[in-house]
Coordinates of N, CA, C and O in Angstrom, one line a residue:
M1 N -63.6 46.7 -45.9 CA -63.0 47.8 -46.5 C -64.1 48.9 -46.8 O -65.2 48.6 -47.3
A2 N -63.8 50.1 -46.5 CA -64.8 51.2 -46.6 C -64.9 51.6 -48.1 O -63.9 51.5 -48.8
I3 N -66.1 52.0 -48.4 CA -66.3 52.5 -49.8 C -66.1 54.0 -49.8 O -66.5 54.7 -48.9
T4 N -65.4 54.5 -50.9 CA -65.2 55.9 -51.0 C -66.5 56.6 -51.3 O -67.5 56.0 -51.8
K5 N -66.5 57.9 -51.1 CA -67.7 58.7 -51.4 C -68.0 58.7 -52.9 O -69.2 58.6 -53.3
E6 N -67.0 58.7 -53.7 CA -67.2 58.7 -55.2 C -67.9 57.4 -55.6 O -68.8 57.4 -56.4
R7 N -67.4 56.3 -55.0 CA -68.0 54.9 -55.3 C -69.4 54.9 -54.8 O -70.3 54.3 -55.5
K8 N -69.7 55.5 -53.7 CA -71.1 55.5 -53.2 C -72.0 56.3 -54.1 O -73.1 55.8 -54.4
D9 N -71.5 57.4 -54.6 CA -72.3 58.2 -55.5 C -72.5 57.5 -56.8 O -73.6 57.6 -57.4
E10 N -71.5 56.8 -57.2 CA -71.6 56.0 -58.5 C -72.6 54.9 -58.3 O -73.5 54.7 -59.2
L11 N -72.6 54.2 -57.2 CA -73.6 53.1 -56.9 C -75.0 53.7 -56.8 O -76.0 53.1 -57.4
V12 N -75.2 54.8 -56.2 CA -76.5 55.5 -56.1 C -77.0 55.8 -57.5 O -78.2 55.6 -57.8
G13 N -76.1 56.4 -58.3 CA -76.5 56.7 -59.7 C -76.9 55.4 -60.5 O -77.9 55.4 -61.3
E14 N -76.1 54.3 -60.3 CA -76.5 53.1 -61.0 C -77.8 52.5 -60.5 O -78.6 52.1 -61.4
Y15 N -78.1 52.6 -59.2 CA -79.3 52.1 -58.7 C -80.5 52.9 -59.2 O -81.5 52.4 -59.6
R16 N -80.3 54.3 -59.2 CA -81.3 55.2 -59.7 C -81.7 54.9 -61.2 O -82.8 54.9 -61.6
E17 N -80.6 54.7 -62.0 CA -80.8 54.4 -63.4 C -81.6 53.1 -63.6 O -82.5 53.0 -64.4
L18 N -81.3 52.1 -62.8 CA -82.0 50.8 -62.9 C -83.4 51.0 -62.4 O -84.3 50.4 -63.0
L19 N -83.6 51.8 -61.4 CA -85.0 52.0 -60.9 C -85.8 52.7 -62.0 O -87.0 52.4 -62.2
Q20 N -85.3 53.6 -62.8 CA -86.0 54.3 -63.8 C -86.3 53.4 -65.0 O -87.4 53.5 -65.6
Q21 N -85.5 52.4 -65.2 CA -85.7 51.4 -66.3 C -86.6 50.3 -65.9 O -87.2 49.6 -66.8
S22 N -86.8 50.1 -64.7 CA -87.6 48.9 -64.2 C -89.0 49.2 -63.8 O -89.3 50.3 -63.3
S23 N -89.9 48.2 -64.1 CA -91.3 48.4 -63.8 C -91.6 48.0 -62.3 O -92.6 48.3 -61.7
A24 N -90.7 47.2 -61.8 CA -90.8 46.7 -60.4 C -89.4 46.3 -59.9 O -88.5 46.0 -60.7
I25 N -89.3 46.3 -58.5 CA -88.1 45.7 -57.9 C -88.6 44.7 -56.9 O -89.7 44.8 -56.3
F26 N -87.8 43.7 -56.7 CA -88.0 42.7 -55.7 C -86.8 42.5 -54.8 O -85.7 42.5 -55.3
L27 N -87.1 42.5 -53.5 CA -86.0 42.4 -52.5 C -86.0 41.0 -51.9 O -87.0 40.5 -51.5
T28 N -84.8 40.5 -51.9 CA -84.6 39.1 -51.3 C -83.4 39.1 -50.4 O -82.4 39.9 -50.5
Q29 N -83.5 38.2 -49.4 CA -82.4 38.0 -48.5 C -81.7 36.7 -49.1 O -82.4 35.7 -49.4
Y30 N -80.4 36.7 -49.2 CA -79.7 35.6 -49.8 C -78.6 35.0 -49.0 O -77.8 34.3 -49.5
G31 N -78.7 35.3 -47.7 CA -77.6 34.8 -46.8 C -77.5 33.3 -46.9 O -78.5 32.5 -46.8
G32 N -76.3 32.8 -47.1 CA -76.0 31.4 -47.2 C -75.9 30.8 -48.6 O -75.5 29.7 -48.8
L33 N -76.3 31.6 -49.6 CA -76.2 31.2 -51.0 C -74.7 31.2 -51.4 O -74.0 32.1 -51.1
S34 N -74.3 30.1 -52.1 CA -73.0 30.1 -52.6 C -72.8 31.0 -53.8 O -73.8 31.4 -54.4
V35 N -71.6 31.2 -54.2 CA -71.4 32.1 -55.4 C -72.0 31.4 -56.6 O -72.6 32.0 -57.5
K36 N -71.8 30.1 -56.6 CA -72.4 29.3 -57.8 C -73.9 29.4 -57.8 O -74.5 29.6 -58.9
E37 N -74.6 29.3 -56.7 CA -76.0 29.4 -56.6 C -76.5 30.8 -57.0 O -77.4 31.0 -57.7
L38 N -75.7 31.8 -56.6 CA -76.1 33.2 -56.9 C -75.9 33.5 -58.4 O -76.7 34.2 -59.0
E39 N -74.8 32.9 -58.9 CA -74.6 33.1 -60.4 C -75.7 32.4 -61.2 O -76.1 32.9 -62.2
A40 N -76.1 31.2 -60.8 CA -77.2 30.5 -61.5 C -78.5 31.3 -61.4 O -79.2 31.4 -62.4
L41 N -78.8 31.9 -60.2 CA -79.9 32.8 -60.1 C -79.8 34.0 -61.0 O -80.8 34.4 -61.7
R42 N -78.6 34.6 -61.1 CA -78.4 35.7 -62.0 C -78.7 35.4 -63.4 O -79.3 36.2 -64.1
L43 N -78.3 34.2 -63.9 CA -78.5 33.8 -65.2 C -80.0 33.6 -65.5 O -80.5 34.0 -66.6
K44 N -80.8 33.0 -64.6 CA -82.2 32.8 -64.7 C -82.9 34.1 -64.8 O -83.9 34.3 -65.5
I45 N -82.5 35.1 -64.0 CA -83.1 36.4 -63.9 C -82.8 37.1 -65.3 O -83.6 37.8 -65.8
G46 N -81.6 37.0 -65.8 CA -81.2 37.6 -67.1 C -82.1 37.0 -68.2 O -82.4 37.7 -69.2
D47 N -82.5 35.7 -68.1 CA -83.3 35.1 -69.1 C -84.7 35.8 -69.3 O -85.3 35.7 -70.3
V48 N -85.2 36.4 -68.2 CA -86.5 37.1 -68.2 C -86.3 38.6 -68.3 O -87.2 39.3 -67.9
N49 N -85.1 39.0 -68.7 CA -84.9 40.5 -68.9 C -84.9 41.2 -67.5 O -85.6 42.2 -67.4
G50 N -84.2 40.6 -66.6 CA -84.1 41.2 -65.2 C -82.7 41.3 -64.9 O -81.8 40.9 -65.6
R51 N -82.5 41.9 -63.7 CA -81.1 42.1 -63.2 C -81.1 42.0 -61.7 O -82.1 42.5 -61.1
I52 N -80.2 41.3 -61.1 CA -80.1 41.3 -59.7 C -78.8 41.9 -59.2 O -77.7 41.6 -59.8
N53 N -78.8 42.7 -58.2 CA -77.6 43.3 -57.6 C -77.7 43.1 -56.1 O -78.7 43.2 -55.5
V54 N -76.5 42.8 -55.6 CA -76.4 42.8 -54.1 C -76.2 44.3 -53.8 O -75.2 44.9 -54.3
T55 N -77.2 44.8 -53.1 CA -77.2 46.3 -52.9 C -76.9 46.7 -51.5 O -77.1 45.9 -50.5
K56 N -76.3 47.8 -51.4 CA -76.1 48.4 -50.0 C -77.4 49.1 -49.6 O -78.0 49.9 -50.4
N57 N -78.0 48.7 -48.5 CA -79.3 49.2 -48.1 C -79.4 50.7 -48.0 O -80.4 51.3 -48.6
T58 N -78.5 51.4 -47.5 CA -78.6 52.8 -47.3 C -78.5 53.5 -48.7 O -79.3 54.4 -49.0
L59 N -77.6 53.0 -49.6 CA -77.5 53.5 -50.9 C -78.8 53.3 -51.7 O -79.2 54.2 -52.5
L60 N -79.4 52.1 -51.6 CA -80.6 51.8 -52.3 C -81.7 52.7 -51.8 O -82.5 53.3 -52.6
R61 N -81.8 53.0 -50.5 CA -82.8 53.9 -50.0 C -82.6 55.3 -50.5 O -83.6 55.9 -50.9
I62 N -81.4 55.7 -50.6 CA -81.1 57.1 -51.2 C -81.6 57.1 -52.7 O -82.2 58.1 -53.1
A63 N -81.2 56.1 -53.4 CA -81.6 56.0 -54.8 C -83.1 56.0 -55.0 O -83.7 56.7 -55.9
L64 N -83.8 55.3 -54.1 CA -85.3 55.2 -54.2 C -85.9 56.6 -53.9 O -86.8 57.1 -54.6
E65 N -85.3 57.3 -52.9 CA -85.8 58.6 -52.6 C -85.5 59.6 -53.7 O -86.4 60.4 -54.1
Q66 N -84.4 59.5 -54.4 CA -84.1 60.4 -55.5 C -84.9 60.1 -56.7 O -85.2 61.0 -57.5
A67 N -85.4 58.8 -56.8 CA -86.3 58.5 -57.9 C -87.8 58.7 -57.5 O -88.7 58.2 -58.2
D68 N -88.0 59.4 -56.5 CA -89.4 59.8 -56.0 C -90.2 58.5 -55.7 O -91.4 58.5 -56.0
R69 N -89.6 57.6 -55.1 CA -90.3 56.4 -54.6 C -90.1 56.3 -53.1 O -89.1 56.5 -52.6
V70 N -91.2 55.9 -52.5 CA -91.2 55.8 -51.0 C -90.5 54.4 -50.7 O -91.0 53.4 -51.1
P71 N -89.3 54.5 -50.1 CA -88.6 53.2 -49.9 C -89.2 52.4 -48.8 O -89.6 52.9 -47.8
P72 N -89.2 51.1 -49.0 CA -89.7 50.2 -48.0 C -88.6 50.0 -46.9 O -87.9 48.9 -46.9
V73 N -88.4 50.9 -46.0 CA -87.3 50.9 -45.1 C -87.3 49.6 -44.3 O -86.3 49.1 -44.0
E74 N -88.5 49.1 -43.9 CA -88.6 47.9 -43.1 C -88.0 46.7 -43.8 O -87.7 45.7 -43.2
L75 N -87.9 46.8 -45.2 CA -87.5 45.6 -46.0 C -85.9 45.7 -46.2 O -85.3 44.7 -46.6
L76 N -85.4 46.8 -45.9 CA -83.9 47.0 -46.1 C -83.1 46.7 -44.9 O -82.5 47.6 -44.3
N77 N -83.1 45.5 -44.5 CA -82.4 45.0 -43.4 C -81.6 43.7 -43.8 O -82.1 42.9 -44.5
G78 N -80.4 43.6 -43.3 CA -79.6 42.4 -43.5 C -79.0 42.4 -44.9 O -78.9 43.4 -45.6
Q79 N -78.6 41.2 -45.4 CA -78.0 41.1 -46.7 C -79.2 41.1 -47.7 O -79.9 40.1 -47.8
V80 N -79.3 42.1 -48.5 CA -80.4 42.3 -49.4 C -79.9 42.3 -50.9 O -78.9 43.0 -51.2
A81 N -80.5 41.5 -51.7 CA -80.3 41.5 -53.1 C -81.5 42.1 -53.8 O -82.6 41.7 -53.4
T82 N -81.3 43.1 -54.7 CA -82.4 43.7 -55.3 C -82.5 43.2 -56.8 O -81.5 43.3 -57.5
S83 N -83.7 42.7 -57.1 CA -83.9 42.3 -58.5 C -84.7 43.4 -59.2 O -85.8 43.8 -58.7
F84 N -84.2 43.8 -60.4 CA -84.9 44.9 -61.2 C -85.6 44.2 -62.4 O -84.9 43.5 -63.1
A85 N -86.9 44.5 -62.5 CA -87.7 44.0 -63.6 C -87.5 44.9 -64.8 O -88.3 45.9 -64.9
L86 N -86.6 44.7 -65.7 CA -86.4 45.5 -66.9 C -87.3 45.1 -68.0 O -87.5 45.8 -68.9
G87 N -87.9 43.9 -67.8 CA -89.0 43.4 -68.7 C -90.3 43.3 -68.0 O -90.7 44.2 -67.3
E88 N -90.9 42.1 -68.1 CA -92.2 41.9 -67.4 C -92.0 41.6 -65.9 O -91.2 40.6 -65.6
A89 N -92.7 42.3 -65.1 CA -92.5 42.0 -63.6 C -93.0 40.7 -63.2 O -92.3 40.0 -62.4
P90 N -94.1 40.1 -63.7 CA -94.6 38.8 -63.3 C -93.6 37.7 -63.7 O -93.4 36.8 -62.9
A91 N -92.9 37.8 -64.8 CA -91.9 36.8 -65.2 C -90.7 36.8 -64.2 O -90.3 35.7 -63.8
L92 N -90.3 38.0 -63.8 CA -89.2 38.0 -62.8 C -89.7 37.5 -61.4 O -89.0 36.8 -60.8
A93 N -90.9 37.9 -61.0 CA -91.4 37.4 -59.8 C -91.5 35.9 -59.8 O -91.2 35.3 -58.8
K94 N -91.9 35.3 -60.9 CA -92.0 33.9 -61.0 C -90.7 33.2 -60.8 O -90.6 32.2 -60.1
V95 N -89.6 33.7 -61.4 CA -88.3 33.2 -61.3 C -87.9 33.2 -59.8 O -87.4 32.2 -59.3
L96 N -88.1 34.3 -59.2 CA -87.7 34.5 -57.8 C -88.5 33.6 -56.8 O -87.9 32.9 -56.0
V97 N -89.8 33.5 -57.1 CA -90.6 32.6 -56.2 C -90.2 31.2 -56.4 O -90.1 30.4 -55.4
D98 N -90.0 30.7 -57.7 CA -89.6 29.4 -57.9 C -88.3 29.0 -57.3 O -88.1 28.0 -56.7
Q99 N -87.3 30.0 -57.4 CA -86.0 29.8 -56.8 C -86.1 29.8 -55.2 O -85.4 29.0 -54.6
A100 N -86.9 30.6 -54.7 CA -87.1 30.6 -53.2 C -87.7 29.3 -52.7 O -87.4 28.9 -51.6
K101 N -88.6 28.7 -53.5 CA -89.2 27.5 -53.1 C -88.2 26.3 -53.2 O -88.2 25.4 -52.4
A102 N -87.3 26.4 -54.2 CA -86.3 25.4 -54.4 C -85.1 25.5 -53.5 O -84.5 24.5 -53.2
N103 N -84.8 26.7 -53.0 CA -83.7 26.9 -52.1 C -84.1 27.8 -50.9 O -84.4 29.0 -51.1
D104 N -84.1 27.2 -49.7 CA -84.6 27.9 -48.6 C -83.6 29.0 -48.1 O -83.9 29.7 -47.2
K105 N -82.5 29.1 -48.7 CA -81.5 30.1 -48.4 C -81.9 31.5 -49.0 O -81.5 32.5 -48.6
L106 N -82.8 31.4 -50.0 CA -83.2 32.6 -50.7 C -84.6 32.9 -50.1 O -85.5 32.1 -50.2
K107 N -84.8 34.1 -49.6 CA -86.1 34.5 -49.1 C -86.6 35.8 -49.6 O -85.9 36.8 -49.6
I108 N -87.8 35.8 -50.2 CA -88.4 37.1 -50.7 C -88.9 37.9 -49.5 O -89.7 37.4 -48.7
V109 N -88.5 39.1 -49.4 CA -88.9 39.9 -48.3 C -89.9 41.0 -48.7 O -90.5 41.7 -47.9
G110 N -90.1 41.2 -50.0 CA -91.0 42.2 -50.5 C -90.6 42.8 -51.8 O -89.7 42.2 -52.5
G111 N -91.1 43.9 -52.2 CA -90.8 44.6 -53.4 C -91.5 45.9 -53.6 O -92.2 46.3 -52.7
M112 N -91.4 46.4 -54.8 CA -92.2 47.6 -55.1 C -92.6 47.5 -56.6 O -91.8 47.1 -57.5
L113 N -93.9 47.8 -56.8 CA -94.4 47.8 -58.2 C -94.8 49.3 -58.4 O -95.8 49.8 -57.8
G114 N -94.0 50.0 -59.2 CA -94.2 51.4 -59.3 C -93.9 52.1 -57.9 O -92.8 51.8 -57.4
N115 N -94.8 52.8 -57.3 CA -94.6 53.4 -56.0 C -95.2 52.6 -54.9 O -95.2 53.0 -53.7
R116 N -95.8 51.5 -55.2 CA -96.5 50.7 -54.2 C -95.6 49.6 -53.7 O -95.0 48.8 -54.4
A117 N -95.5 49.5 -52.3 CA -94.7 48.4 -51.7 C -95.5 47.1 -51.8 O -96.7 47.1 -51.7
L118 N -94.8 46.0 -52.0 CA -95.4 44.7 -52.0 C -94.9 43.8 -50.9 O -93.7 43.8 -50.6
T119 N -95.8 43.0 -50.4 CA -95.5 42.1 -49.4 C -95.0 40.8 -50.1 O -95.2 40.6 -51.3
P120 N -94.4 39.9 -49.4 CA -94.0 38.6 -50.0 C -95.2 37.9 -50.6 O -95.0 37.3 -51.7
A121 N -96.3 37.9 -50.0 CA -97.5 37.3 -50.5 C -97.9 37.9 -51.8 O -98.4 37.2 -52.8
E122 N -97.8 39.2 -51.9 CA -98.2 39.9 -53.1 C -97.2 39.6 -54.3 O -97.6 39.6 -55.4
V123 N -95.9 39.4 -53.9 CA -95.0 39.1 -54.9 C -95.3 37.7 -55.5 O -95.3 37.4 -56.7
E124 N -95.7 36.8 -54.6 CA -96.1 35.4 -55.0 C -97.4 35.5 -55.9 O -97.5 34.8 -56.9
A125 N -98.3 36.4 -55.5 CA -99.5 36.5 -56.4 C -99.1 37.1 -57.7 O -99.7 36.6 -58.8
L126 N -98.2 38.0 -57.8 CA -97.8 38.6 -59.0 C -97.1 37.5 -59.9 O -97.3 37.5 -61.1
A127 N -96.5 36.6 -59.3 CA -95.8 35.5 -60.0 C -96.8 34.6 -60.7 O -96.4 33.9 -61.7
T128 N -98.0 34.5 -60.3 CA -99.0 33.7 -60.9 C -99.7 34.3 -62.1 O -100.4 33.6 -62.8
L129 N -99.5 35.6 -62.4 CA -100.1 36.2 -63.5 C -99.5 35.7 -64.8 O -98.3 35.4 -64.9
P130 N -100.3 35.6 -65.8 CA -99.8 35.2 -67.1 C -98.9 36.3 -67.7 O -99.0 37.5 -67.4
S131 N -98.0 35.9 -68.7 CA -97.1 36.8 -69.3 C -98.0 37.7 -70.3 O -99.1 37.4 -70.6
L132 N -97.3 38.8 -70.7 CA -98.0 39.7 -71.7 C -98.4 39.0 -72.9 O -99.5 39.2 -73.5
D133 N -97.5 38.1 -73.5 CA -97.9 37.3 -74.7 C -99.1 36.4 -74.5 O -99.9 36.3 -75.3
Q134 N -99.1 35.8 -73.3 CA -100.3 34.9 -73.0 C -101.6 35.7 -72.9 O -102.6 35.3 -73.4
L135 N -101.5 36.9 -72.3 CA -102.7 37.8 -72.2 C -103.2 38.2 -73.6 O -104.4 38.2 -73.8
R136 N -102.2 38.6 -74.4 CA -102.6 39.0 -75.8 C -103.3 37.8 -76.5 O -104.3 38.0 -77.2
A137 N -102.8 36.6 -76.4 CA -103.4 35.4 -77.0 C -104.8 35.2 -76.5 O -105.7 34.9 -77.2
Q138 N -105.0 35.3 -75.2 CA -106.3 35.2 -74.6 C -107.3 36.2 -75.1 O -108.4 35.9 -75.4
I139 N -106.8 37.5 -75.2 CA -107.7 38.6 -75.7 C -108.0 38.3 -77.2 O -109.2 38.5 -77.6
M140 N -107.0 37.9 -78.0 CA -107.3 37.6 -79.4 C -108.3 36.5 -79.5 O -109.2 36.5 -80.4
G141 N -108.2 35.5 -78.6 CA -109.2 34.4 -78.7 C -110.6 34.9 -78.3 O -111.6 34.4 -79.0
L142 N -110.7 35.8 -77.3 CA -112.0 36.3 -77.0 C -112.6 37.2 -78.1 O -113.8 37.1 -78.3
I143 N -111.7 37.9 -78.8 CA -112.2 38.8 -79.8 C -112.6 37.9 -81.1 O -113.6 38.2 -81.7
S144 N -111.8 36.9 -81.4 CA -112.1 36.2 -82.6 C -113.2 35.2 -82.5 O -113.8 34.8 -83.5
A145 N -113.5 34.8 -81.2 CA -114.6 33.8 -81.1 C -116.0 34.3 -81.6 O -116.7 33.7 -82.3
P146 N -116.4 35.6 -81.2 CA -117.6 36.1 -81.7 C -117.6 36.3 -83.3 O -118.6 36.0 -84.0
A147 N -116.4 36.7 -83.8 CA -116.3 36.9 -85.2 C -116.5 35.5 -86.0 O -117.2 35.5 -87.0
Q148 N -115.9 34.5 -85.4 CA -116.1 33.1 -86.0 C -117.6 32.7 -86.0 O -118.1 32.1 -86.9
G149 N -118.3 33.1 -84.9 CA -119.7 32.7 -84.8 C -120.5 33.5 -85.8 O -121.4 32.9 -86.4
I150 N -120.2 34.7 -86.1 CA -120.9 35.5 -87.1 C -120.6 34.9 -88.5 O -121.6 34.8 -89.3
V151 N -119.4 34.6 -88.8 CA -119.1 34.0 -90.1 C -119.8 32.7 -90.2 O -120.4 32.4 -91.3
S152 N -119.9 31.9 -89.2 CA -120.6 30.6 -89.3 C -122.1 30.8 -89.5 O -122.7 30.1 -90.4
A153 N -122.7 31.8 -88.8 CA -124.1 32.1 -89.0 C -124.4 32.6 -90.4 O -125.4 32.1 -91.0
V154 N -123.6 33.5 -90.9 CA -123.8 34.0 -92.3 C -123.6 32.8 -93.3 O -124.4 32.7 -94.2
A155 N -122.6 32.0 -93.1 CA -122.3 30.9 -94.0 C -123.5 29.9 -94.0 O -123.9 29.4 -95.1
N156 N -124.0 29.6 -92.8 CA -125.2 28.7 -92.7 C -126.4 29.3 -93.4 O -127.1 28.6 -94.1
G157 N -126.6 30.6 -93.2 CA -127.8 31.2 -93.9 C -127.6 31.2 -95.4 O -128.6 30.9 -96.1
V158 N -126.4 31.5 -95.9 CA -126.2 31.4 -97.4 C -126.4 30.0 -97.9 O -127.0 29.7 -98.9
R159 N -125.9 29.0 -97.1 CA -126.0 27.6 -97.5 C -127.5 27.2 -97.6 O -127.9 26.5 -98.5
Q160 N -128.3 27.7 -96.6 CA -129.7 27.3 -96.6 C -130.4 27.9 -97.8 O -131.3 27.3 -98.5
V161 N -130.1 29.2 -98.2 CA -130.7 29.8 -99.3 C -130.3 29.1 -100.6 O -131.1 28.8 -101.5
V162 N -129.0 28.7 -100.7 CA -128.6 27.9 -101.9 C -129.3 26.6 -102.0 O -129.7 26.2 -103.0
N163 N -129.5 25.9 -100.8 CA -130.2 24.6 -100.8 C -131.6 24.8 -101.3 O -132.2 24.0 -102.0
V164 N -132.3 25.9 -100.8 CA -133.7 26.1 -101.2 C -133.8 26.4 -102.7 O -134.6 25.8 -103.4
L165 N -132.9 27.3 -103.2 CA -132.9 27.6 -104.7 C -132.6 26.3 -105.5 O -133.2 26.1 -106.5
D166 N -131.7 25.5 -105.0 CA -131.3 24.2 -105.7 C -132.5 23.3 -105.7 O -132.8 22.7 -106.7
A167 N -133.3 23.2 -104.6 CA -134.5 22.4 -104.5 C -135.5 22.9 -105.5 O -136.1 22.1 -106.2
Y168 N -135.7 24.2 -105.6 CA -136.7 24.7 -106.6 C -136.2 24.4 -108.0 O -137.0 24.1 -108.9
A169 N -134.9 24.6 -108.3 CA -134.4 24.3 -109.6 C -134.6 22.8 -110.0 O -135.1 22.5 -111.1
K170 N -134.4 21.9 -109.0 CA -134.6 20.5 -109.3 C -136.0 20.2 -109.5 O -136.4 19.3 -110.3
K171 N -136.9 20.9 -108.7 CA -138.3 20.6 -108.8 C -138.8 21.1 -110.2 O -139.6 20.4 -110.9
D172 N -138.3 22.3 -110.7 CA -138.7 22.8 -112.0 C -138.1 21.8 -113.1 O -138.8 21.6 -114.1
E173 N -136.9 21.3 -112.9 CA -136.4 20.3 -113.9 C -137.2 19.1 -114.0 O -137.5 18.5 -115.0
T174 N -137.6 18.6 -112.8 CA -138.4 17.4 -112.7 C -139.8 17.6 -113.4 O -140.3 16.8 -114.1
A175 N -140.4 18.8 -113.1 CA -141.7 19.1 -113.7 C -141.6 19.3 -115.2 O -142.4 18.8 -116.0
A176 N -140.5 19.9 -115.7 CA -140.3 20.1 -117.1 C -140.0 18.8 -117.8 O -140.5 18.5 -118.9
A177 N -139.4 17.9 -117.2 CA -139.0 16.6 -117.7 C -140.3 15.7 -117.8 O -140.5 14.9 -118.7
A178 N -141.2 15.9 -116.8 CA -142.4 15.1 -116.8 C -143.4 15.6 -117.8 O -144.3 14.8 -118.3
E179 N -143.5 16.8 -118.2 CA -144.5 17.4 -119.1 C -144.4 16.8 -120.5 O -145.5 16.4 -121.1
P180 N -143.3 16.8 -121.2 CA -143.3 16.2 -122.5 C -143.6 14.7 -122.5 O -144.1 14.2 -123.5
A181 N -143.4 14.0 -121.5 CA -143.7 12.6 -121.5 C -145.2 12.4 -121.4 O -145.8 11.4 -121.8
A182 N -146.0 13.4 -120.9 CA -147.4 13.2 -120.8 C -148.1 13.5 -122.0 O -148.2 13.6 -123.0

């Protein structure tokens, strides 16, 4: 069944809006996936604040051009599903890579990070990056480690001074106690 011009314009607008909201897009071929498998994939993608659409290649290319992105024309062949990273791109890439490994009917053909086209290998590399929360925790650990070292050094110095003063006080007490007895 042919799509009307109005519906095509509506789809291009929807794709363009998703492109503006997303930090990355990933293109997959999904031929052979059942509706149940595609719905399970949709739910997993939704869990990482992503969205997957079965897209019309020509309409996606038009939306990419309107969004001032160079479309990866060589990737827009066959049955293509486009995943939009509305949250963190590495999290969405990880879901797609894991699902492609678990189901040989799903194949990552590439993507775009900003205006840069990504190969399937680059999408897999992106999937190995830690999440933003993990990076923040690592940075906080790096920042707090030197501070803890400084606190320990200062505390040890104060402790040594207190020990020396305590030793002098005990020495004076011992000497004072010994004088009257003599």
